[in-house]
Tab-separated table of C-alpha atoms (C1' of nucleotides) in Angstrom:
chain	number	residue	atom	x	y	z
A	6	UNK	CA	-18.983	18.518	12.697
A	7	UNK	CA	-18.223	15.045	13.735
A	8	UNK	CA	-14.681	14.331	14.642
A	9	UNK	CA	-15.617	10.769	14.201
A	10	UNK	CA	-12.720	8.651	12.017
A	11	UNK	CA	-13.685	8.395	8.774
A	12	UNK	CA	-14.952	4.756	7.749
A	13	UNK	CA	-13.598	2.886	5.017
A	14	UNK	CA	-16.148	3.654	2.176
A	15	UNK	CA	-15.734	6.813	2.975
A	16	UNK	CA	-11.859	6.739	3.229
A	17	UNK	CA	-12.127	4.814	-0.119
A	18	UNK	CA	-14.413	7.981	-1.662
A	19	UNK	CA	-11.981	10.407	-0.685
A	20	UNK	CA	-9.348	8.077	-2.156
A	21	UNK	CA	-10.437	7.488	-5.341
A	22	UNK	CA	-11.393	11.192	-5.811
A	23	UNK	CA	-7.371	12.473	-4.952
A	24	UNK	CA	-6.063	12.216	-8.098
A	25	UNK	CA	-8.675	13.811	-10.401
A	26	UNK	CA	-12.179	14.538	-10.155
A	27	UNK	CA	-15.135	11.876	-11.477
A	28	UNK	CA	-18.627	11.521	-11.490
A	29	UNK	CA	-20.890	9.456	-9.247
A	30	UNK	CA	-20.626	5.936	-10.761
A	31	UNK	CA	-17.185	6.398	-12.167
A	32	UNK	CA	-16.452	6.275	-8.191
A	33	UNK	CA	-18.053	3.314	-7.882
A	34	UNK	CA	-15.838	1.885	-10.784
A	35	UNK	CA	-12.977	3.191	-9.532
A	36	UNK	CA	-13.654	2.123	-5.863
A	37	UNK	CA	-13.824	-1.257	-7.279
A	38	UNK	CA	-10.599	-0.653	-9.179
A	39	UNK	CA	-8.374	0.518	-5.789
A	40	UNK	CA	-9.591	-2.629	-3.827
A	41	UNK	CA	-9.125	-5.016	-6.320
A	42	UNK	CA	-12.396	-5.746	-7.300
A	43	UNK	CA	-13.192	-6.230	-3.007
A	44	UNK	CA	-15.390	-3.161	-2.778
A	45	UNK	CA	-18.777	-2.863	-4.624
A	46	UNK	CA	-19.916	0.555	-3.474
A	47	UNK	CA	-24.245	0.369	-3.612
A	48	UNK	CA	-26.085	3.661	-4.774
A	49	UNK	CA	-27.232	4.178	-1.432
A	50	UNK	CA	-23.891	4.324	-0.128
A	51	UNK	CA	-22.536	6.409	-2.917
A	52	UNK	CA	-24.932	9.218	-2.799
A	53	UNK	CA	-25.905	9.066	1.259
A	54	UNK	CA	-21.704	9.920	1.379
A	55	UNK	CA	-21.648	12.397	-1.219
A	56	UNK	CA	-24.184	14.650	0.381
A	57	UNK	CA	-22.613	14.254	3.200
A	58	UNK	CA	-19.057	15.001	2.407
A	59	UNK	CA	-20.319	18.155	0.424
A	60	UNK	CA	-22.311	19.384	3.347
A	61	UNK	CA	-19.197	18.898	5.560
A	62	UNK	CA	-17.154	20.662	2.825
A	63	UNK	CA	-14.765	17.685	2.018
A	64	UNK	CA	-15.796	17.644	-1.572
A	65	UNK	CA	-17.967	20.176	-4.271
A	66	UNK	CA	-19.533	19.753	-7.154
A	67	UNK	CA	-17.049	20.819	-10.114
A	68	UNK	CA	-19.039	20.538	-12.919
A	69	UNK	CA	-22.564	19.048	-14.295
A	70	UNK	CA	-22.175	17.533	-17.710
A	71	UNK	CA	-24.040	15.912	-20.566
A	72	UNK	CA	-22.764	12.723	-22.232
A	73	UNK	CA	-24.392	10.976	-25.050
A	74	UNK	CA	-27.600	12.232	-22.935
A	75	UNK	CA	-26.888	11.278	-19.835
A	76	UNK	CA	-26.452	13.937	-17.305
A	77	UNK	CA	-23.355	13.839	-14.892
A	78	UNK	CA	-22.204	15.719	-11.896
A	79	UNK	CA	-18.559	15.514	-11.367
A	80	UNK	CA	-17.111	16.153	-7.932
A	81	UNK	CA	-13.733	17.029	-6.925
A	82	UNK	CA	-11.812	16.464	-3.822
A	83	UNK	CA	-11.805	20.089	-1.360
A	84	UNK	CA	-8.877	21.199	-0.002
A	85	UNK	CA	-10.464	20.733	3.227
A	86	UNK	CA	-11.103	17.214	2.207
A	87	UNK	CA	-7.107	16.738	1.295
A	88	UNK	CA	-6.177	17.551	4.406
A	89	UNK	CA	-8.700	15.272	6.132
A	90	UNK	CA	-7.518	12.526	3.941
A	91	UNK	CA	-4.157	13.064	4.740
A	92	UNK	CA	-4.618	13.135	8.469
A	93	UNK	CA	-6.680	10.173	8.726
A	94	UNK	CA	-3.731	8.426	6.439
A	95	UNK	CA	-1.533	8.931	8.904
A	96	UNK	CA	-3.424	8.155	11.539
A	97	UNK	CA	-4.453	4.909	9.804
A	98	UNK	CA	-0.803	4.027	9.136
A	99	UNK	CA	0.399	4.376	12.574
A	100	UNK	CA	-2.723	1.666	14.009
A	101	UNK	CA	-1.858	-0.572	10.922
A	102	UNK	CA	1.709	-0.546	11.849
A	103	UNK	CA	0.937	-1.334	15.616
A	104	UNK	CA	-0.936	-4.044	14.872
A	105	UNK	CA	1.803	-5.452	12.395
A	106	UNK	CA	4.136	-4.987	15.317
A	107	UNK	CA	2.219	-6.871	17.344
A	108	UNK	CA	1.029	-9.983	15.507
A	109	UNK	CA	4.767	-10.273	14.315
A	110	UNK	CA	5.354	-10.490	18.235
A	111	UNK	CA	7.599	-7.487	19.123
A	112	UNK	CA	6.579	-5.403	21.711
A	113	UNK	CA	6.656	-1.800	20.460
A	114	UNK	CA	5.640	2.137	21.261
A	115	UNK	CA	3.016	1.553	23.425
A	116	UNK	CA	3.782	2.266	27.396
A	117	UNK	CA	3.239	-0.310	29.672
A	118	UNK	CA	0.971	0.456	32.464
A	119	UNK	CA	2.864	2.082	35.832
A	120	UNK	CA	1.663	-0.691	38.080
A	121	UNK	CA	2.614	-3.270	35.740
A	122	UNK	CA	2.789	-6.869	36.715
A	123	UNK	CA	4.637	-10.299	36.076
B	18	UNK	CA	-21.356	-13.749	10.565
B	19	UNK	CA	-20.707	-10.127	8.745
B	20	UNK	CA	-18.006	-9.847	6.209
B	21	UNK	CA	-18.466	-6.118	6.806
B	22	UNK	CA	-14.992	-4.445	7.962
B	23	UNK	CA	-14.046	-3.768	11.663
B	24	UNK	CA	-14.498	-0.354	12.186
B	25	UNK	CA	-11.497	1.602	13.921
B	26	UNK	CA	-12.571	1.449	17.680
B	27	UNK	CA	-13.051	-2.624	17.193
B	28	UNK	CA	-9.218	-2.668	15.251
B	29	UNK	CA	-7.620	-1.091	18.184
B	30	UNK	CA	-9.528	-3.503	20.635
B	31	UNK	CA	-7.994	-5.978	18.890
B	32	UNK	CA	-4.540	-4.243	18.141
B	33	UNK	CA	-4.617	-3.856	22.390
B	34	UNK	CA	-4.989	-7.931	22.740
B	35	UNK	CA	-2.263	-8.944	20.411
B	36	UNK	CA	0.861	-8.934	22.290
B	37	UNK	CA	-0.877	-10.218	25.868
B	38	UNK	CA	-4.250	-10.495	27.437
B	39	UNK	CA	-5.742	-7.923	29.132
B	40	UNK	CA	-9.103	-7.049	31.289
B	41	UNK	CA	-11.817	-4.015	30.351
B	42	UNK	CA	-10.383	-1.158	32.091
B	43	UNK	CA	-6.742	-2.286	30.988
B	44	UNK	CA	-8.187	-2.033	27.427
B	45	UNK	CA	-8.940	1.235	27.541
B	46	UNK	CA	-5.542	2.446	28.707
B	47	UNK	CA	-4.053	0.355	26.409
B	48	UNK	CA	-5.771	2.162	23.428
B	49	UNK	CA	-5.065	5.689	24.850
B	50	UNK	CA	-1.364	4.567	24.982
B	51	UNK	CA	-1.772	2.961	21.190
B	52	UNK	CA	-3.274	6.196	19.669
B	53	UNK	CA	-0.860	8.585	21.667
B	54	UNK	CA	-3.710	9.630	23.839
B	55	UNK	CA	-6.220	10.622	20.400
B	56	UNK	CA	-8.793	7.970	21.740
B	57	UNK	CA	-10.564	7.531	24.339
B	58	UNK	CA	-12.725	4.621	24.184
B	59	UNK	CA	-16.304	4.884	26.100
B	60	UNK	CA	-17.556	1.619	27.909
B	61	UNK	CA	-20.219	1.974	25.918
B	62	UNK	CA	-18.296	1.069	23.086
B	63	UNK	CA	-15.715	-0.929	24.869
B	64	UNK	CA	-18.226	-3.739	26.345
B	65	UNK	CA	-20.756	-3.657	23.488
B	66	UNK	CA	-17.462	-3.972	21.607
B	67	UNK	CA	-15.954	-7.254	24.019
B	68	UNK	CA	-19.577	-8.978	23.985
B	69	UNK	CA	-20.145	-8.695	20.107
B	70	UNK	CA	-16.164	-10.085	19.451
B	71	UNK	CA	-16.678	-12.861	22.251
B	72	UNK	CA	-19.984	-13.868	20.475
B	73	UNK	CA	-18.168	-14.060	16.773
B	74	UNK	CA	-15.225	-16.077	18.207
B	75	UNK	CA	-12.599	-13.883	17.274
B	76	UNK	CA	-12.064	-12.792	21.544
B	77	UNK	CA	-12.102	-14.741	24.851
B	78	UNK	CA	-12.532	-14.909	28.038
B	79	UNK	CA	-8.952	-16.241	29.554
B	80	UNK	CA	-9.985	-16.124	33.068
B	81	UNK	CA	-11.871	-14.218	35.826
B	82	UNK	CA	-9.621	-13.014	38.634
B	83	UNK	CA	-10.275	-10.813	41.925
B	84	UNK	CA	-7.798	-8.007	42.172
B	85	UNK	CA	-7.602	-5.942	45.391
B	86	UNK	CA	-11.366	-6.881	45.888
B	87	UNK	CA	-12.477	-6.124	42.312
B	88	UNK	CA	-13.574	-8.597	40.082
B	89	UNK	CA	-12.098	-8.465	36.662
B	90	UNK	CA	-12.526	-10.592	33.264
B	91	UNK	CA	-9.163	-11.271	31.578
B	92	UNK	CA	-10.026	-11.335	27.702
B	93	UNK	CA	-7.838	-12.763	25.004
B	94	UNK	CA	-7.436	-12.811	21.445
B	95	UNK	CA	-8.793	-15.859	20.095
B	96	UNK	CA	-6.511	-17.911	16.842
B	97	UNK	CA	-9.648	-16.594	14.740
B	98	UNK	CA	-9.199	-12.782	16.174
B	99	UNK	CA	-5.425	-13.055	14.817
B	100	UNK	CA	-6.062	-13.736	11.528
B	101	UNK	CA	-9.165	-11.410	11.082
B	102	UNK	CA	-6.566	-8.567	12.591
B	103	UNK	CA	-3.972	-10.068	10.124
B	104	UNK	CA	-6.403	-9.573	7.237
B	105	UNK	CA	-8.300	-6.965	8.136
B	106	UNK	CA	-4.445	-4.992	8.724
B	107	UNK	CA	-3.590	-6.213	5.099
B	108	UNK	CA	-6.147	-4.971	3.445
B	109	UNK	CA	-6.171	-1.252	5.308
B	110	UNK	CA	-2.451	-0.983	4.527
B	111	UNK	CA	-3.204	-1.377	0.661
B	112	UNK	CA	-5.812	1.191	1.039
B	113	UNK	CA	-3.770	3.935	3.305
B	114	UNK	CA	-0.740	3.140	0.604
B	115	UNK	CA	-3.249	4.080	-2.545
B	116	UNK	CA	-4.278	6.835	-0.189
B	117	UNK	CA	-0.303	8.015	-0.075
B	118	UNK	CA	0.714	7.221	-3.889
B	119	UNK	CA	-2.614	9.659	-4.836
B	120	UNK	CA	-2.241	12.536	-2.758
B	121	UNK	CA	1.710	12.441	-3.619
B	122	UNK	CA	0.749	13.220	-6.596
B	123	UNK	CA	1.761	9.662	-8.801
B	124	UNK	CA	-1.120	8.097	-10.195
B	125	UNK	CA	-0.971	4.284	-9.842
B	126	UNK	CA	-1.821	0.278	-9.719
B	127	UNK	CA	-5.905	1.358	-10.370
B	128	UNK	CA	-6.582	0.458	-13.591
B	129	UNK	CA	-8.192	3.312	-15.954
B	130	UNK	CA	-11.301	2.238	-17.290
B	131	UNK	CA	-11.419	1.063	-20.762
B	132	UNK	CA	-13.226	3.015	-22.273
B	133	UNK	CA	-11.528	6.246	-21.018
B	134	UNK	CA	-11.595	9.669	-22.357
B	135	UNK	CA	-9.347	12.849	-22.831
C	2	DC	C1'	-40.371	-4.169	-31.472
C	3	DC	C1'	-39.192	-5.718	-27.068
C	4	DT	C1'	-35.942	-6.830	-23.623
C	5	DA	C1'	-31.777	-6.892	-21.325
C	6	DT	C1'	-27.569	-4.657	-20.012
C	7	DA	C1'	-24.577	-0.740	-19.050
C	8	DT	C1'	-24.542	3.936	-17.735
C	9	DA	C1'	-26.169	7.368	-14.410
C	10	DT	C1'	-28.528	9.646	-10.366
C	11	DA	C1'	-31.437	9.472	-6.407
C	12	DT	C1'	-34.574	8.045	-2.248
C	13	DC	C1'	-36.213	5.094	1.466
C	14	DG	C1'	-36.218	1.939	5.414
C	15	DG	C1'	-33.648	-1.024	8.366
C	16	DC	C1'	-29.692	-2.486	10.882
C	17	DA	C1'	-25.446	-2.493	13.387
C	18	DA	C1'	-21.832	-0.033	15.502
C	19	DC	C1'	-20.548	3.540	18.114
C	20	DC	C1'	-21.081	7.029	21.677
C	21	DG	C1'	-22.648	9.642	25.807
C	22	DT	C1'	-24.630	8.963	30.057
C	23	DC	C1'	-25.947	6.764	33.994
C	24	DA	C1'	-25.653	3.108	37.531
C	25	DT	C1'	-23.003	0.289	40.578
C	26	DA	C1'	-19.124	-1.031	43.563
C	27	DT	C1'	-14.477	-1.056	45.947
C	28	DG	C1'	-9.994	0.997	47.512
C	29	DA	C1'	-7.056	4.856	48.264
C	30	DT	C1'	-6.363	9.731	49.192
C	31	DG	C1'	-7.372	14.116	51.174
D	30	DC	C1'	-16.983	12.262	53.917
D	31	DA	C1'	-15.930	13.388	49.372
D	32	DT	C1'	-13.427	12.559	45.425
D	33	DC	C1'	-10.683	10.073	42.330
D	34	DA	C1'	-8.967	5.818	40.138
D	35	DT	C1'	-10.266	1.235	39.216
D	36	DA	C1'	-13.720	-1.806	37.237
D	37	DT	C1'	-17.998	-3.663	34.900
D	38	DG	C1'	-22.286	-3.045	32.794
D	39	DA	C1'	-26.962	-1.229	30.690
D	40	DC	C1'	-29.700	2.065	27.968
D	41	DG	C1'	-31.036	5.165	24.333
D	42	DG	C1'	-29.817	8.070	20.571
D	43	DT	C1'	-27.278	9.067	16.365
D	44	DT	C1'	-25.178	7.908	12.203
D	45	DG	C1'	-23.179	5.617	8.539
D	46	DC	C1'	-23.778	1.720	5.597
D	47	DC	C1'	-26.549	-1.340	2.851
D	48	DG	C1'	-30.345	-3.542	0.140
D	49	DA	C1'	-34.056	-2.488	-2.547
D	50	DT	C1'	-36.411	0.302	-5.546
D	51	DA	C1'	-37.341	4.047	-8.989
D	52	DT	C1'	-36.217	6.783	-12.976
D	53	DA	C1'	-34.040	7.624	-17.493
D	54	DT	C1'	-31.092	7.066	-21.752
D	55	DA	C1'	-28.101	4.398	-25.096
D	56	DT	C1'	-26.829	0.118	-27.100
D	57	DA	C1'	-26.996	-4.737	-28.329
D	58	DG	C1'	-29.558	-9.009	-29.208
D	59	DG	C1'	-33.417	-11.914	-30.183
DNA sequence: CCTATATATATCGGCAACCGTCATATGATG
DNA sequence: CATCATATGACGGTTGCCGATATATATAGG
């Protein structure tokens, strides 16, 4: 039950699984798909995050499959894991946009300290 | 040297040095204020974090100053910091906006594989 | 026939980042 | 005198990510 924000393979998992299910490597096709051919997702990534997001309930197994002999398990995105996506979306959005502020030189949201200075 | 990237408590370190400089401690605040109180950052993280971004050039040490008898170190964000923040900022907005456009609903810019099915 | 490539899942060991905790020190407040 | 806020720093544990490796089938090429 870690709290801990979700890093961005794992962000990029959830992703790439919200708009309909797939199966282990078609993830890793996708993955590369969404980031523009940045991200190449290894095996030991893949399936080290898949057991872990089903153990934590973020994703299940929907179906196991054979095609042309090759055995598939595709996994769909929980409804616990949709939320969690959402939420750290957000959360994501509103660092990305502080930092935008800030290199583009306004200062925004964030309080300056009481005992401020010069 | 690692192309990997920054994980979230290292983005808001360096979200909290782009409008001004500021010491340790000041960091901290800083990043409570950014994320509306949702992080805390340990000094565990927080110095580990300031000696591993002074050692890859993309932080600095401004100055060292004495305030009311307690020695501080004044860090800053170095030219290469800003553009790692700029990029690294780039790419997570493209990522939370795929996030968006998928859990909307809309399917969009990833390319279907080619050899797609039903 | 053999080999290479693409598809497909899975495990293992190592590393780096992060986190909790502890240690240290001063100044202000009660 | 104790506690809290300020301030820096070290240490050890956990975890997620990655590279490498293994297994297996289908297809294409030499």
């Amino acid at each position: 039950m870690s709290d801990r924000p979700l890093q961005e393979p794992t962000l990029l998992l959830l992703t790439a699984l919200a708009d309909e299910p797939r199966h282990g490597y078609g993830l890793i096709q996708e993955i590369d798909a969404i980031s523009h051919g940045r991200v190449r997702m290894r095996t030991g990534t893949l399936y080290g995050a898949l057991d872990r997001l089903l153990q934590q309930g973020l994703i299940e197994v929907q179906r196991e499959e054979v095609v042309d002999g090759r055995a598939r398990k595709v996994y769909a995105l929980a409804s616990a894991g949709r939320s969690t996506l959402a939420a750290e979306t957000a959360r994501l959005r509103s660092v990305v946009e502080e930092a935008e502020r800030r290199l583009a030189g306004r200062r925004a949201s964030a309080a300056r300290p009481k005992g401020a200075l010069a």
